[in-house]
mmCIF file of C-alpha atoms and ligand atoms in Angstrom:
data_model
loop_
_atom_site.group_PDB
_atom_site.id
_atom_site.type_symbol
_atom_site.label_atom_id
_atom_site.label_comp_id
_atom_site.label_asym_id
_atom_site.label_seq_id
_atom_site.Cartn_x
_atom_site.Cartn_y
_atom_site.Cartn_z
ATOM 1 C CA MET N 386 105.711 122.899 68.111
ATOM 2 C CA PHE N 387 106.211 120.875 71.292
ATOM 3 C CA ASN N 388 104.202 117.631 71.193
ATOM 4 C CA GLU N 389 101.019 118.123 73.284
ATOM 5 C CA LYS N 390 100.959 114.575 74.688
ATOM 6 C CA ILE N 391 104.617 114.766 75.762
ATOM 7 C CA GLN N 392 104.109 118.204 77.261
ATOM 8 C CA LYS N 393 101.146 116.989 79.347
ATOM 9 C CA GLY N 394 103.139 113.987 80.578
ATOM 10 C CA LEU N 395 106.105 116.150 81.576
ATOM 11 C CA ILE N 396 103.873 118.644 83.390
ATOM 12 C CA ARG N 397 102.243 115.776 85.291
ATOM 13 C CA GLN N 398 105.707 114.518 86.190
ATOM 14 C CA LEU N 399 106.978 117.859 87.437
ATOM 15 C CA ASN N 400 103.989 118.072 89.747
ATOM 16 C CA ARG N 401 104.774 114.579 91.018
ATOM 17 C CA GLU N 402 108.309 115.716 91.793
ATOM 18 C CA LEU N 403 106.847 118.650 93.688
ATOM 19 C CA GLU N 404 104.624 116.250 95.614
ATOM 20 C CA SER N 405 107.671 114.033 96.329
ATOM 21 C CA SER N 406 109.502 117.062 97.711
ATOM 22 C CA HIS N 407 106.560 117.702 100.049
ATOM 23 C CA ILE N 408 106.424 114.060 101.160
ATOM 24 C CA TYR N 409 110.138 114.032 102.090
ATOM 25 C CA LEU N 410 109.741 117.398 103.781
ATOM 26 C CA TYR N 411 106.797 116.175 105.847
ATOM 27 C CA MET N 412 108.683 113.037 106.886
ATOM 28 C CA ALA N 413 111.796 115.066 107.800
ATOM 29 C CA SER N 414 109.703 117.279 110.010
ATOM 30 C CA CYS N 415 108.121 114.276 111.783
ATOM 31 C CA ILE N 416 111.506 112.613 112.303
ATOM 32 C CA GLU N 417 113.141 115.816 113.556
ATOM 33 C CA LYS N 418 110.828 115.758 116.562
ATOM 34 C CA LYS N 419 111.940 112.225 117.408
ATOM 35 C CA GLY N 420 115.619 113.182 117.742
ATOM 36 C CA TYR N 421 117.031 111.291 114.724
ATOM 37 C CA GLU N 422 119.441 113.996 113.564
ATOM 38 C CA GLY N 423 121.057 112.138 110.660
ATOM 39 C CA ILE N 424 117.848 110.674 109.233
ATOM 40 C CA CYS N 425 116.141 114.045 109.491
ATOM 41 C CA GLU N 426 119.070 115.726 107.657
ATOM 42 C CA PHE N 427 118.882 113.062 104.944
ATOM 43 C CA LEU N 428 115.136 113.604 104.465
ATOM 44 C CA TYR N 429 115.411 117.424 104.372
ATOM 45 C CA ASP N 430 118.224 117.163 101.803
ATOM 46 C CA HIS N 431 116.222 114.716 99.755
ATOM 47 C CA SER N 432 113.259 117.039 99.739
ATOM 48 C CA ASN N 433 115.566 119.647 98.132
ATOM 49 C CA GLU N 434 116.709 117.065 95.587
ATOM 50 C CA GLU N 435 113.135 116.387 94.546
ATOM 51 C CA ARG N 436 112.695 120.105 94.005
ATOM 52 C CA ILE N 437 115.741 120.041 91.718
ATOM 53 C CA HIS N 438 114.086 117.191 89.770
ATOM 54 C CA MET N 439 111.047 119.419 89.350
ATOM 55 C CA LEU N 440 113.184 122.398 88.241
ATOM 56 C CA LYS N 441 114.952 120.321 85.587
ATOM 57 C CA LEU N 442 111.559 119.468 84.081
ATOM 58 C CA ILE N 443 110.352 123.083 84.181
ATOM 59 C CA ARG N 444 113.478 124.314 82.401
ATOM 60 C CA TYR N 445 113.281 121.582 79.776
ATOM 61 C CA ILE N 446 109.619 122.308 78.997
ATOM 62 C CA ASN N 447 110.430 126.024 78.671
ATOM 63 C CA LYS N 448 113.422 125.279 76.462
ATOM 64 C CA ARG N 449 111.147 123.325 74.125
ATOM 65 C CA GLY N 450 108.690 126.210 73.931
ATOM 66 C CA GLY N 451 106.047 124.601 76.150
ATOM 67 C CA ASN N 452 104.039 126.069 79.011
ATOM 68 C CA VAL N 453 104.389 124.982 82.614
ATOM 69 C CA PHE N 454 101.498 124.549 85.061
ATOM 70 C CA LEU N 455 102.008 124.075 88.754
ATOM 71 C CA ASP N 456 99.415 122.090 90.623
ATOM 72 C CA ASN N 457 98.165 124.164 93.515
ATOM 73 C CA ASN N 458 95.929 121.382 94.773
ATOM 74 C CA ILE N 459 98.437 119.195 96.514
ATOM 75 C CA SER N 460 96.486 117.185 99.030
ATOM 76 C CA ILE N 461 97.397 117.514 102.699
ATOM 77 C CA ILE N 462 100.236 115.127 103.408
ATOM 78 C CA ASN N 463 99.517 113.192 106.541
ATOM 79 C CA ILE N 464 101.377 109.932 106.200
ATOM 80 C CA THR N 465 101.236 107.796 109.288
ATOM 81 C CA TYR N 466 103.991 105.320 110.035
ATOM 82 C CA ILE N 467 104.513 103.050 112.990
ATOM 83 C CA SER N 468 108.306 102.683 112.818
ATOM 84 C CA LEU N 469 111.399 103.794 110.892
ATOM 85 C CA LYS N 470 111.077 100.629 108.815
ATOM 86 C CA ASP N 471 107.487 101.509 107.983
ATOM 87 C CA LEU N 472 108.494 105.069 107.008
ATOM 88 C CA PHE N 473 111.200 103.887 104.610
ATOM 89 C CA LEU N 474 108.921 101.162 103.237
ATOM 90 C CA LYS N 475 106.420 103.875 102.339
ATOM 91 C CA LEU N 476 109.188 105.912 100.695
ATOM 92 C CA PHE N 477 110.325 102.824 98.777
ATOM 93 C CA GLU N 478 106.802 102.217 97.479
ATOM 94 C CA HIS N 479 106.575 105.891 96.522
ATOM 95 C CA GLU N 480 109.850 105.760 94.568
ATOM 96 C CA GLN N 481 108.721 102.571 92.806
ATOM 97 C CA LYS N 482 105.574 104.400 91.739
ATOM 98 C CA ILE N 483 107.682 107.303 90.398
ATOM 99 C CA SER N 484 109.905 104.834 88.494
ATOM 100 C CA LYS N 485 106.830 103.365 86.791
ATOM 101 C CA GLU N 486 105.681 106.842 85.809
ATOM 102 C CA ILE N 487 109.101 107.712 84.364
ATOM 103 C CA ASN N 488 109.086 104.453 82.425
ATOM 104 C CA SER N 489 105.716 105.202 80.885
ATOM 105 C CA LEU N 490 106.937 108.692 79.929
ATOM 106 C CA VAL N 491 109.926 107.107 78.191
ATOM 107 C CA GLU N 492 107.513 104.809 76.349
ATOM 108 C CA VAL N 493 105.388 107.758 75.203
ATOM 109 C CA SER N 494 108.478 109.644 74.008
ATOM 110 C CA LEU N 495 109.378 106.652 71.823
ATOM 111 C CA GLN N 496 105.805 106.233 70.530
ATOM 112 C CA GLU N 497 105.746 109.932 69.611
ATOM 113 C CA LYS N 498 109.255 109.723 68.140
ATOM 114 C CA ASP N 499 110.422 112.619 70.351
ATOM 115 C CA TYR N 500 114.054 111.597 70.711
ATOM 116 C CA PHE N 501 115.031 114.857 72.452
ATOM 117 C CA THR N 502 112.643 114.020 75.291
ATOM 118 C CA TYR N 503 113.716 110.384 75.219
ATOM 119 C CA ASN N 504 117.299 111.548 75.706
ATOM 120 C CA PHE N 505 116.317 114.059 78.411
ATOM 121 C CA LEU N 506 114.454 111.358 80.368
ATOM 122 C CA GLN N 507 117.495 109.091 80.569
ATOM 123 C CA TRP N 508 118.753 111.221 83.490
ATOM 124 C CA TYR N 509 115.534 110.400 85.385
ATOM 125 C CA VAL N 510 115.833 106.697 84.552
ATOM 126 C CA GLU N 511 119.344 106.641 86.068
ATOM 127 C CA GLU N 512 118.172 108.688 89.034
ATOM 128 C CA GLN N 513 115.328 106.284 89.787
ATOM 129 C CA ILE N 514 117.690 103.292 89.701
ATOM 130 C CA GLU N 515 119.863 105.091 92.276
ATOM 131 C CA GLU N 516 116.958 106.225 94.437
ATOM 132 C CA GLU N 517 115.367 102.774 94.635
ATOM 133 C CA ALA N 518 118.764 101.201 95.436
ATOM 134 C CA LEU N 519 119.456 103.836 98.107
ATOM 135 C CA ILE N 520 116.135 103.379 99.937
ATOM 136 C CA LYS N 521 116.463 99.590 99.648
ATOM 137 C CA MET N 522 119.956 99.797 101.186
ATOM 138 C CA ILE N 523 118.560 101.885 104.080
ATOM 139 C CA LEU N 524 115.767 99.350 104.588
ATOM 140 C CA ASP N 525 118.293 96.486 104.664
ATOM 141 C CA LYS N 526 120.308 98.331 107.324
ATOM 142 C CA ILE N 527 117.193 98.953 109.434
ATOM 143 C CA GLU N 528 116.348 95.254 109.158
ATOM 144 C CA LEU N 529 119.866 94.307 110.229
ATOM 145 C CA ILE N 530 119.826 96.621 113.262
ATOM 146 C CA GLY N 531 116.493 95.307 114.522
ATOM 147 C CA GLY N 532 115.900 96.529 118.077
ATOM 148 C CA ASP N 533 119.559 97.327 118.855
ATOM 149 C CA LYS N 534 119.552 100.902 120.215
ATOM 150 C CA GLY N 535 123.346 101.324 119.898
ATOM 151 C CA GLY N 536 123.140 100.179 116.270
ATOM 152 C CA LEU N 537 120.332 102.639 115.636
ATOM 153 C CA TYR N 538 122.414 105.470 117.115
ATOM 154 C CA LEU N 539 125.333 104.681 114.784
ATOM 155 C CA PHE N 540 123.006 104.269 111.827
ATOM 156 C CA ASP N 541 121.527 107.702 112.486
ATOM 157 C CA LYS N 542 125.073 109.153 112.505
ATOM 158 C CA ASP N 543 125.881 107.375 109.207
ATOM 159 C CA MET N 544 122.765 108.773 107.576
ATOM 160 C CA LYS N 545 124.299 112.251 107.710
ATOM 161 C CA ASN N 546 126.916 111.137 105.195
ATOM 162 C CA ILE N 547 124.815 108.880 102.977
ATOM 163 C CA HIS N 548 123.319 111.802 101.140
ATOM 164 C CA LYS N 549 126.621 113.697 100.812
ATOM 165 C CA ASN N 550 128.232 110.709 99.055
ATOM 166 C CA LYS N 551 125.421 110.423 96.524
ATOM 167 C CA LYS N 552 126.369 112.052 93.235
ATOM 168 C CA LEU N 553 123.786 114.371 91.743
HETATM 169 FE FE1 FEO H 443 112.403 112.539 91.900
HETATM 170 FE FE2 FEO H 443 112.623 110.498 94.283
HETATM 171 O O1 FEO H 443 112.256 110.863 92.505
#
């Protein structure tokens, strides 16, 4: 029998991944209208990645004999941002929140002595380290560019490849 507490935590997490996918999707759509081709591509791709994170959780829960629930009450995403820096700052804060949630899930898996889940979650721990580092690197670049329009143009071009070089 799959531990009830673990199952609840994993279901909550898969719905957070779904929400993350929506957040990236919303941001990609906003950015697309501003003409940043590379950044928009990066955000659309990342939205797909978040969906993969959700799928991994669904398949694990099913494999363990649990039952999956999808939250149909995702609140309307209407994130306002005043600049690219502000947008990525909000994404950084979001990823930090997800990291905390993954960490508490890891803690619960140890408390409940569910070493299968503990092992499964290590992929998410690694992923969060990479995601936080990636967004931080983007923020550093934005800081470096400042108001330089030529720099921003090149940065947007680079963003097309950032995602492709990230191993899944
Ligand atoms: Fe699935 Fe961006 O964490």
